Coordinates of C-alpha atoms and ligand atoms in Angstrom, one line a residue:
X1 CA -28.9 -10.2 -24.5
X2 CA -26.5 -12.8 -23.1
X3 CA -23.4 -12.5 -25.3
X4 CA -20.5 -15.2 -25.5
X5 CA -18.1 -12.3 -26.1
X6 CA -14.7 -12.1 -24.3
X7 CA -13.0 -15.0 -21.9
X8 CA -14.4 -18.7 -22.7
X9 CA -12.4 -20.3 -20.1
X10 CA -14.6 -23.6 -20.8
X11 CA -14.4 -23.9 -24.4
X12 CA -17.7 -24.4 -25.8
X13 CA -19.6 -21.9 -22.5
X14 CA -20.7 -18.7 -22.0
X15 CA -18.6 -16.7 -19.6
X16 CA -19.5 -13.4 -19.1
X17 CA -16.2 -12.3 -16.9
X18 CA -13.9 -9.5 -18.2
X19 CA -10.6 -10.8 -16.4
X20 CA -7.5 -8.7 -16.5
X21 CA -5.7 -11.4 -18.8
X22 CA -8.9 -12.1 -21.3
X23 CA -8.9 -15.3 -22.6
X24 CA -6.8 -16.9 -19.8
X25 CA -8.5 -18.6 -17.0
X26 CA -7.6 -17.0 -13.8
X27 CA -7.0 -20.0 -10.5
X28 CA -10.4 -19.9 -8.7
X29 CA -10.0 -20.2 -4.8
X30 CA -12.9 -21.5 -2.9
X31 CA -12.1 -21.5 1.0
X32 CA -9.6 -19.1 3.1
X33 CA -8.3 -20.9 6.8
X34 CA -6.0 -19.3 8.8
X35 CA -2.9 -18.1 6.3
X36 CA -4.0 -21.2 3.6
X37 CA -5.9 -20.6 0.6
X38 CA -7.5 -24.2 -0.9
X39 CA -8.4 -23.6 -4.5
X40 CA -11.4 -25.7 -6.6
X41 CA -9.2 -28.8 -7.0
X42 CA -9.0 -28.6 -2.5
X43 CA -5.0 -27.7 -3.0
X44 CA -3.8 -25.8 0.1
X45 CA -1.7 -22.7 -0.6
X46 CA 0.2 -20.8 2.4
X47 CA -0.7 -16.8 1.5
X48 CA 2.7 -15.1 1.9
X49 CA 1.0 -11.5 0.2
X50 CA -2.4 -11.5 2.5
X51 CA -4.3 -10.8 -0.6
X52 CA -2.4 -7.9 -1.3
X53 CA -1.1 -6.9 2.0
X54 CA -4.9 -7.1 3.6
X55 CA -5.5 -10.0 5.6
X56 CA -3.4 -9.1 8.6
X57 CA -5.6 -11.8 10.6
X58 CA -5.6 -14.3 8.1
X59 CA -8.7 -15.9 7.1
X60 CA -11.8 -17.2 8.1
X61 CA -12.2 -15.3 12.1
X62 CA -15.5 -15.7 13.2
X63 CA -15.6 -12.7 15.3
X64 CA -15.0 -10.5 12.5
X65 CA -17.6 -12.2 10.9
X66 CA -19.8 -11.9 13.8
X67 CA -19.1 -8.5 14.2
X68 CA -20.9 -7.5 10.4
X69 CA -23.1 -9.9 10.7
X70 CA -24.6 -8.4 13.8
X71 CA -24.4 -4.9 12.2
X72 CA -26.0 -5.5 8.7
X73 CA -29.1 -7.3 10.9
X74 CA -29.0 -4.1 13.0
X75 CA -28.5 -1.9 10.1
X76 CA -27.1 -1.9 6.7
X77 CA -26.4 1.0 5.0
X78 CA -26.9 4.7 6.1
X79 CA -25.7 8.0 4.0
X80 CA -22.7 9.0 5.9
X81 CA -23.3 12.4 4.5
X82 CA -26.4 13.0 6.4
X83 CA -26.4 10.8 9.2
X84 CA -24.2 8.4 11.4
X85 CA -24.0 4.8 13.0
X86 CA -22.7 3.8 16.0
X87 CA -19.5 1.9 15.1
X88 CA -18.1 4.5 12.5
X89 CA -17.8 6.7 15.7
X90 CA -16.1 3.8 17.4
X91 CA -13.8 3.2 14.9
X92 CA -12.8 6.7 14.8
X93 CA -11.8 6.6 18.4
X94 CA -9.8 3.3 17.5
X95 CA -7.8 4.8 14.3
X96 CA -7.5 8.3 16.4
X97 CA -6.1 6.7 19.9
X98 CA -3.3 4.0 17.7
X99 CA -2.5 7.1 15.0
X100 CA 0.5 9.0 16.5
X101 CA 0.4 12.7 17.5
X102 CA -2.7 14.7 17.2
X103 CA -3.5 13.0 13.8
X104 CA -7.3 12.8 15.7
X105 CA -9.8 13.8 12.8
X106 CA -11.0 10.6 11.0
X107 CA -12.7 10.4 7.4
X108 CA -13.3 7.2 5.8
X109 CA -14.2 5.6 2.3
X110 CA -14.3 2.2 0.5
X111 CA -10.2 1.7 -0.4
X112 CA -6.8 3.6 -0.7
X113 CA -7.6 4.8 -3.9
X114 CA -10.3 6.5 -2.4
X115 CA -8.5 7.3 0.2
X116 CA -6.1 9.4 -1.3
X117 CA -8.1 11.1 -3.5
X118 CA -10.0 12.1 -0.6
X119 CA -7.1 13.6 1.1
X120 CA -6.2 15.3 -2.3
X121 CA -9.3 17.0 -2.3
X122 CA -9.2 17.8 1.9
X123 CA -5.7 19.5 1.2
X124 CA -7.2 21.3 -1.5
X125 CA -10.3 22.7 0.3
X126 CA -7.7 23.4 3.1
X127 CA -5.7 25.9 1.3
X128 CA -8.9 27.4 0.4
X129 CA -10.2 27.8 3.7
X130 CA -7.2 29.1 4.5
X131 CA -7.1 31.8 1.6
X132 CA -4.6 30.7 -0.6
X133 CA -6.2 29.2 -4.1
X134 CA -3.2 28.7 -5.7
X135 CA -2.2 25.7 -4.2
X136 CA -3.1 22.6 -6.4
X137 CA -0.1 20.6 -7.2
X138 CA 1.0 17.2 -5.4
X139 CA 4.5 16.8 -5.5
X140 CA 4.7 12.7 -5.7
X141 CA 7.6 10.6 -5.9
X142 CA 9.0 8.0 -8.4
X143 CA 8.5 5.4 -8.4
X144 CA 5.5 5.5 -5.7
X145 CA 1.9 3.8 -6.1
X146 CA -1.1 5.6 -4.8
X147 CA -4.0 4.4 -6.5
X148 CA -5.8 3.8 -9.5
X149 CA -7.9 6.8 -10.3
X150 CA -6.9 9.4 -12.2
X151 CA -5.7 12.0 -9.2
X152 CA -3.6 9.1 -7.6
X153 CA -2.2 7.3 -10.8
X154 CA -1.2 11.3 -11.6
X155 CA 0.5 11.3 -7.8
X156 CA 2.2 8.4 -8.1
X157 CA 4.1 7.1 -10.6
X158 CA 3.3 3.5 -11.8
X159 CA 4.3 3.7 -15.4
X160 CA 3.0 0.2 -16.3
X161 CA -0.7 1.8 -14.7
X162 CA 0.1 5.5 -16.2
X163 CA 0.6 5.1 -19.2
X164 CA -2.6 4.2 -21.5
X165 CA -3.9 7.8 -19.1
X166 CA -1.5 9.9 -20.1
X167 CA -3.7 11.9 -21.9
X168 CA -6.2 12.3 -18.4
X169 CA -3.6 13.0 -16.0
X170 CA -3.2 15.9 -14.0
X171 CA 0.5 17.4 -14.3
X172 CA 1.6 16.9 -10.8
X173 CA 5.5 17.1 -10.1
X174 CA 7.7 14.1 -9.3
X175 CA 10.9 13.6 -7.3
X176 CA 12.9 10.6 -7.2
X177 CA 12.5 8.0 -4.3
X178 CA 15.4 6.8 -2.1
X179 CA 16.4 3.3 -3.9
X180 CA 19.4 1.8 -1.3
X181 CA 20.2 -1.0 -3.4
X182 CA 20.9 1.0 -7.1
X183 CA 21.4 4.5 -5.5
X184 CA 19.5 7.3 -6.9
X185 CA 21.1 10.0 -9.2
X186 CA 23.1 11.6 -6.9
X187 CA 24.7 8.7 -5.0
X188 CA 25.0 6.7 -8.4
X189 CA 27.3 9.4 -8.9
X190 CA 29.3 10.0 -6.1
X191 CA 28.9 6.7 -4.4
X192 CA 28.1 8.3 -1.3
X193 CA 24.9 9.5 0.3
X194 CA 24.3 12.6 1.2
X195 CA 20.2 12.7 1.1
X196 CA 20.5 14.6 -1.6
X197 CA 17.0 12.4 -2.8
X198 CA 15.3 14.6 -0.2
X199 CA 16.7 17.8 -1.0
X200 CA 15.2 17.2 -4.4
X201 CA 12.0 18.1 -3.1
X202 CA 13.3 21.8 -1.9
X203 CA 15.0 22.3 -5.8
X204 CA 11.5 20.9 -7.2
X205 CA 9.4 23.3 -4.6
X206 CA 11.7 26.7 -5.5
X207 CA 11.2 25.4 -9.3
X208 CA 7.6 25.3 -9.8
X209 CA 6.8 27.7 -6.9
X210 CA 5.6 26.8 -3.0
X211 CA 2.6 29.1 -3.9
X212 CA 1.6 26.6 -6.4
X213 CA 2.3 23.5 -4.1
X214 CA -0.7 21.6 -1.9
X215 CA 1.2 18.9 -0.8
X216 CA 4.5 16.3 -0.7
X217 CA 3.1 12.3 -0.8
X218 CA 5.1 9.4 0.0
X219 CA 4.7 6.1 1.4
X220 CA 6.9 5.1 4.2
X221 CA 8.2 1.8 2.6
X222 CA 7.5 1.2 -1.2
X223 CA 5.0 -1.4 -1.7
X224 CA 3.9 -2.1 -5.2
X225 CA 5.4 0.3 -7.2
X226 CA 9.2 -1.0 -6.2
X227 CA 9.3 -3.9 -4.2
X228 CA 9.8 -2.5 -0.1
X229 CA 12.4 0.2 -0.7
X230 CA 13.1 1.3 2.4
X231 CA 14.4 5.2 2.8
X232 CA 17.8 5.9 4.3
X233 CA 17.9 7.0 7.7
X234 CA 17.4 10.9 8.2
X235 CA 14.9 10.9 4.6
X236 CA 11.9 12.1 6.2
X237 CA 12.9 14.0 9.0
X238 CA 14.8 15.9 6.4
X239 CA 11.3 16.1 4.3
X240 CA 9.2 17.3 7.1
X241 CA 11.7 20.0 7.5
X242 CA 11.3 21.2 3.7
X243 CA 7.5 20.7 4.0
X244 CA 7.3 22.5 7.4
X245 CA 10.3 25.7 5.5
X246 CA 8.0 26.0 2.7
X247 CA 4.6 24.8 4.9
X248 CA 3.4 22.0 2.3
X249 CA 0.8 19.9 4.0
X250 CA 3.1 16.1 4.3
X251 CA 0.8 13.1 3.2
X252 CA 1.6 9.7 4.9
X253 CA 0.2 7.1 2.2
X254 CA -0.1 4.3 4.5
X255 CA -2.1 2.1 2.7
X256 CA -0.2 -1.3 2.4
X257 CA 2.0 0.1 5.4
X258 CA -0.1 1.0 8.4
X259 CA -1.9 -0.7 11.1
X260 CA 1.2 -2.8 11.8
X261 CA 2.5 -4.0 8.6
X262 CA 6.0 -2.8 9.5
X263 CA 5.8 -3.8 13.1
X264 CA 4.6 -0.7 14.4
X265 CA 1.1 0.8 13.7
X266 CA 2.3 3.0 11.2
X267 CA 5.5 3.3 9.6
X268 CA 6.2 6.5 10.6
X269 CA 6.7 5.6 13.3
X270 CA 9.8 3.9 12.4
X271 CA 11.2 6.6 10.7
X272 CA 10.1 9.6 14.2
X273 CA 8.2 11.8 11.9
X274 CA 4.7 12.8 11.8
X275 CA 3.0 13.4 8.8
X276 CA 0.0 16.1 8.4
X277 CA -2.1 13.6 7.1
X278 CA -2.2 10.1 7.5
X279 CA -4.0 7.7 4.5
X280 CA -4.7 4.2 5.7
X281 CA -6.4 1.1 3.8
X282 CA -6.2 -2.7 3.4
X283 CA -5.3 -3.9 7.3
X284 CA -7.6 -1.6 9.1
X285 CA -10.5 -4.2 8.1
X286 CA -8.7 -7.6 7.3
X287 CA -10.1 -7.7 4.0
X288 CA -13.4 -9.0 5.6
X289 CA -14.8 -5.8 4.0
X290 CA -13.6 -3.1 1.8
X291 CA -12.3 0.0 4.1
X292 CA -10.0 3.3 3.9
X293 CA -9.4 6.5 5.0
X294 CA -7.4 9.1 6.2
X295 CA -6.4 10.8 9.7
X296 CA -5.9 14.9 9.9
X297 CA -4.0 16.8 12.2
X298 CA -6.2 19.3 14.6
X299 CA -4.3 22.1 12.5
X300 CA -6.0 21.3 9.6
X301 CA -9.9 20.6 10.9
X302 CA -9.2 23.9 12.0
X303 CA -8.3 25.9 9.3
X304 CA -11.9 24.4 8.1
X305 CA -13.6 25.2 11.6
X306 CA -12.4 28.7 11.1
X307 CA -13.2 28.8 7.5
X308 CA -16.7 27.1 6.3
X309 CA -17.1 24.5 8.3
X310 CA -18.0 21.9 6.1
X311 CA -15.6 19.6 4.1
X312 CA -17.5 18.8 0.7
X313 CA -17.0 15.5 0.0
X314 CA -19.0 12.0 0.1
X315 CA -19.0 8.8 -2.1
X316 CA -22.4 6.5 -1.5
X317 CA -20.4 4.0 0.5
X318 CA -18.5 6.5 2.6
X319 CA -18.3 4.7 6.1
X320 CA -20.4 1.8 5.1
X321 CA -21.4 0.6 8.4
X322 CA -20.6 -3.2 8.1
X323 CA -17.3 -2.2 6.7
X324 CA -16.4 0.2 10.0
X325 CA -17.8 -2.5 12.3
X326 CA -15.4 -4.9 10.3
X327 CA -12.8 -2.7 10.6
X328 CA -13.6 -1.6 14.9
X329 CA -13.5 -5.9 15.1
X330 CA -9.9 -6.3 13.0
X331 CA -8.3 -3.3 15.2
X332 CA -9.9 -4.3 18.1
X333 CA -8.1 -7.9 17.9
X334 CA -5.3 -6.0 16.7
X335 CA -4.7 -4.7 20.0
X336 CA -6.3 -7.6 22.0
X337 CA -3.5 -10.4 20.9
X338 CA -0.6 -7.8 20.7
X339 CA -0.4 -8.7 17.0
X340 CA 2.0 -5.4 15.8
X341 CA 4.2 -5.9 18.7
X342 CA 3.9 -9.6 17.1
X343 CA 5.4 -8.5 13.9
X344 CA 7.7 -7.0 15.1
X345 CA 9.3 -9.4 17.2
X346 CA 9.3 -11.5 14.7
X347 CA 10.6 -9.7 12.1
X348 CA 14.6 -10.9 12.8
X349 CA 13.3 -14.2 12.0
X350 CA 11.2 -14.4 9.2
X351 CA 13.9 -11.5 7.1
X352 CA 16.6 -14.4 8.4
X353 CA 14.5 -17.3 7.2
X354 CA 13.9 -15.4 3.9
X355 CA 17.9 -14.4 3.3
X356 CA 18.9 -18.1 4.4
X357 CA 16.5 -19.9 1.6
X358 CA 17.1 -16.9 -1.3
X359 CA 20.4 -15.2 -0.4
X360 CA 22.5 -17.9 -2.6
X361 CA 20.4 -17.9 -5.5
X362 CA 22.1 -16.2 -8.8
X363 CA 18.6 -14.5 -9.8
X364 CA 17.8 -12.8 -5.9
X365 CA 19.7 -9.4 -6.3
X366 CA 18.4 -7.8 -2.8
X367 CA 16.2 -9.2 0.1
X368 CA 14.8 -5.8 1.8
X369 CA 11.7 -4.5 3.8
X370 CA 10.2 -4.6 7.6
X371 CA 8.2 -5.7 9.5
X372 CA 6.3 -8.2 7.5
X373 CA 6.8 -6.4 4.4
X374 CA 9.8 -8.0 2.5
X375 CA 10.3 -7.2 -1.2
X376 CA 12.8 -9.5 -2.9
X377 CA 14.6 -7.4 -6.5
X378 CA 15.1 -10.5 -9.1
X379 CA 18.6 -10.2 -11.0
X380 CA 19.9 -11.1 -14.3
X381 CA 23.1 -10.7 -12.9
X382 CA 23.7 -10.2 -9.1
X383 CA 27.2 -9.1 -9.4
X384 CA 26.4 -5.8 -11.7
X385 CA 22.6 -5.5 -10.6
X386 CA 21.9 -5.8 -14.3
X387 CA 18.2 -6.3 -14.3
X388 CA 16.1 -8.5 -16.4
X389 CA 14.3 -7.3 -19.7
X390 CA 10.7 -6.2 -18.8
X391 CA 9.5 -8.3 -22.0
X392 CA 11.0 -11.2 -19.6
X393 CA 8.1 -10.9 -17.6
X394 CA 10.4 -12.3 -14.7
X395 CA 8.5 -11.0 -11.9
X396 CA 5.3 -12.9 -13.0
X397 CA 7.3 -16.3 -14.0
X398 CA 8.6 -16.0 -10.5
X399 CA 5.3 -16.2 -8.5
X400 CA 3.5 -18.6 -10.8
X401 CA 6.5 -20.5 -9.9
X402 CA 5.9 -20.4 -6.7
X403 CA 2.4 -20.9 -7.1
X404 CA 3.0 -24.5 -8.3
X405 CA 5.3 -24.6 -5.1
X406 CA 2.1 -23.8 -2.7
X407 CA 3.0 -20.2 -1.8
X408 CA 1.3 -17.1 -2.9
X409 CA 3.8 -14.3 -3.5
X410 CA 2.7 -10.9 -4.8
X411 CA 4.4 -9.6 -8.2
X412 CA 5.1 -6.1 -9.1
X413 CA 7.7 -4.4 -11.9
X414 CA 9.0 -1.5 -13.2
X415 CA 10.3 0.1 -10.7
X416 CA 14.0 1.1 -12.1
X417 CA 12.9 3.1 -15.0
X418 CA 9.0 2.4 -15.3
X419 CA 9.7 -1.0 -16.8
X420 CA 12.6 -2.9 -15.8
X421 CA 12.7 -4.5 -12.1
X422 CA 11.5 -7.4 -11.0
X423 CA 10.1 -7.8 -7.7
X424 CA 8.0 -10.0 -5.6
X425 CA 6.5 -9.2 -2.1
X426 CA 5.5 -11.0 1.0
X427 CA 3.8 -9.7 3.1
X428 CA 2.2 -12.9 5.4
X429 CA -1.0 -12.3 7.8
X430 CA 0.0 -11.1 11.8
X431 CA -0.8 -14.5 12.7
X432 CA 1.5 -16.8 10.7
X433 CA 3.4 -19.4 12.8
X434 CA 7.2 -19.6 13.0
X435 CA 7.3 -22.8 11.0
X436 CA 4.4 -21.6 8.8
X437 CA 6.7 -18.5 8.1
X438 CA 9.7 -20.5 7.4
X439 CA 7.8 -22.5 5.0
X440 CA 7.2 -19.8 3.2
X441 CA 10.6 -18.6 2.9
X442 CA 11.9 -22.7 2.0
X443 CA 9.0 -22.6 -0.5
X444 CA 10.0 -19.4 -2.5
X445 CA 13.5 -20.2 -2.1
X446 CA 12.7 -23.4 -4.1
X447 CA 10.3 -22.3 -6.4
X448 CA 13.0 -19.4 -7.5
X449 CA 15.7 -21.9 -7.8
X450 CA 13.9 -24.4 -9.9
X451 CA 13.1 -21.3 -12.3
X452 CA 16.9 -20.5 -12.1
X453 CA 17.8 -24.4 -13.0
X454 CA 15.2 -23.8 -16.1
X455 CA 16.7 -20.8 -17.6
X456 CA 20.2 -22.0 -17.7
Ligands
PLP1 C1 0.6 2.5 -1.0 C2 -0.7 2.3 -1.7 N1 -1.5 3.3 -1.9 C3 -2.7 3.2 -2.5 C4 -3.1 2.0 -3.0 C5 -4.5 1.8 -3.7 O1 -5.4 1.2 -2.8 P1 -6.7 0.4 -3.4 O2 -6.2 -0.6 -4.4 O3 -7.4 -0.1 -2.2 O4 -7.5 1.5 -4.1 C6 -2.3 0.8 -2.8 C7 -2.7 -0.5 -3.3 O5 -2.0 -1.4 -3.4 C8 -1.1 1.0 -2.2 O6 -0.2 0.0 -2.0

């Protein structure tokens, strides 16, 4: 029976949507060109988040297009646990010649949820092949983002997305994350750092046991969970050393980072370390179709070549064929126009562009990121750092603010103690112009000081 129930966003007709704000009408967009979003009313918006960090090539590229077309005419769907098509074999080539090291061993799903979960349960099967069923635990970070299912949301630690779980998540073990701009414990403390943030991870290891411990996860630069934190120099070298001391298999979440976000193909990279598994997401297929995975070290396939031979694990949509030939068409163009060694050159200009337009505002606290990642921290005060109240909803404000000024920035909170900071990220496609980016920059500049003007 059709039932009225829920969002009427028409008053007076049926709507049948459960939208995360029920009741409120969310902005309907009808048309993507290049970096623009036009909404119903034909209003142009520049996308300074990609979606969410996806749409690396912007929107509306006919060769990607061409490229799933051709392959759901050819052939649409096949059960990746039994048999394989053409292009997921490509695209495995592609992800294992741009992944550094010997990270050559390719699995993919629908998203970096799955993603990670699936890399959870590969570590887990790997300790078993290799004899030692004791090792279960993740050791996450906080604050860190990893997914929305109950194995990530348990890794990570998202309170705002934890917290109604509680009850269903597992008990994995938590050390802080690097934060550059409020210090963590120990250089809050002492006012100096001395990576102690890292060496966290040995104390937390030696407290619940190695024995017990699968793996360490941590994303290169914090997207979601705390606006594009970016780790001091010498962080992960001196994890991989703990990991390798104590041999925890090192998880590279990757997700919103890799495949050139930060101006290399993965942010590793940037930080001369190399994970033990690599989880990637979002870029690899442009958003033209729904795509993730991860990338093991030879190592690891061969613990499971030496053990039973078999990893057991599938979802229906594993390696969906018009999502790898979407994703073989985004990298393939990735590398064709140069468009990670594009980020990075420009990545001076659009960080300068961003600090010259938001640097003298009273309510920007800290401009930080790479690549084409920038996270911006939103301040009550910039002189103390004294965030807003989370009931403040700043974050939000902010980007519906710069909504009505024709940008699309991405809004994310909670990262100081699960529910103060305020944050908003842009992350703009690979292709956006120099004046496209700088119009991005003067537009959020604006938006946030006309918000400023309003408050006081
Ligand atoms: C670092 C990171 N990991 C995992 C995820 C979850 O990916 P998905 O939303 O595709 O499940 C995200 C999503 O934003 C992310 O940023």
């Amino acid at each position: 029976m059709m039932s009225t129930l829920g969002a009427a966003p028409v008053p007076g007709e049926p709507d049948h949507l459960i939208r995360p704000d029920l009741g409120a009408k969310t902005p309907v967009f009808v048309r993507g060109e290049g970096v623009e979003l036009i909404d119903e009313q034909g209003r142009r918006y520049l996308d300074a988040a990609s979606g969410v960090g996806v749409t690396c090539l912007g929107y509306g590229v006919a060769e990607v297009v061409e490229a799933m077309q051709a392959q759901a005419e050819q052939l649409c769907y096949l059960h990746a646990l039994r048999f394989e098509a053409p292009p997921t074999r490509e695209l495995s080539d592609l992800v294992a010649a741009v992944t550094p090291g010997d990270l050559d061993h390719v699995f993919f799903v629908s998203g970096g949820s799955e993603a990670n979960e699936s890399a959870f349960k590969f570590v887990r099967q790997y300790w078993l092949e290799r004899g030692e069923p004791g090792r279960w635990r993740i050791i996450g970070r906080w604050p860190s983002f990893h997914g929305n299912t109950l194995a990530t949301l348990s890794a990570g630690w998202h309170l705002a997305r934890r917290k109604r779980n509680a009850p269903l998540l597992l008990g994995f073990p938590h050390v802080e994350t690097p934060n550059c701009y409020r210090g963590c414990g120990h250089c809050r403390a002492t006012g100096t750092c001395t990576l102690a943030c890292a060496e966290e991870l040995e104390r937390t290891l030696i407290e619940v046991g190695p024995e017990s411990v699968a793996a360490f996860i941590a994303e290169p630069v914090v997207g979601a969970a705390a606006g594009g934190l970016v780790p001091p120099p010498g962080y992960f070298t001196a994890i991989r050393d703990i990991c390798d001391r104590y041999d925890i298999v090192f998880i590279a979440d990757e997700v919103i980072t890799g495949f050139g976000r930060l101006g290399s193909w993965f942010g590793v990279e940037q930080f001369d370390v190399q994970p033990d598994i690599l989880v990637f997401a979002k870029g690899i297929a442009g958003g033209y179709a729904p795509l993730g995975g991860f990338a093991a070290r030879t190592s690891l396939i061969e613990a499971f070549l030496e053990g039973s031979g078999r990893f057991e694990h599938n979802f229906t949509y594993a390696g969906h064929p018009v999502c790898v030939a979407a994703g073989a068409a985004v990298v393939k163009i990735l590398q064709r126009d140069r468009l990670v060694e594009r980020v990075a050159s420009l990545e001076r200009h659009f960080f300068e562009a961003l600090r010259g337009h938001l640097d003298g505002l009273p309510i920007v606290g800290d401009v930080r990121g790479m690549g084409f990642l920038a996270g911006v921290e939103l301040v009550a005060d910039r002189a103390s750092r004294i965030p807003f109240p989370p009931q403040a909803a700043m974050s939000t404000r902010a980007a519906s603010y710069c909504l009505d000024h024709g940008v699309i920035v991405y809004p994310c909170a909670g990262g100081i103690d699960g529910e103060a900071g305020d944050y908003l990220l842009l992350m703009p496609p690979f292709v956006t112009s120099v004046d496209a980016l700088d119009e991005m920059a003067e537009r959020t500049g604006r938006a946030l000081g006309r918000l400023h003007a309003e408050m006081t």
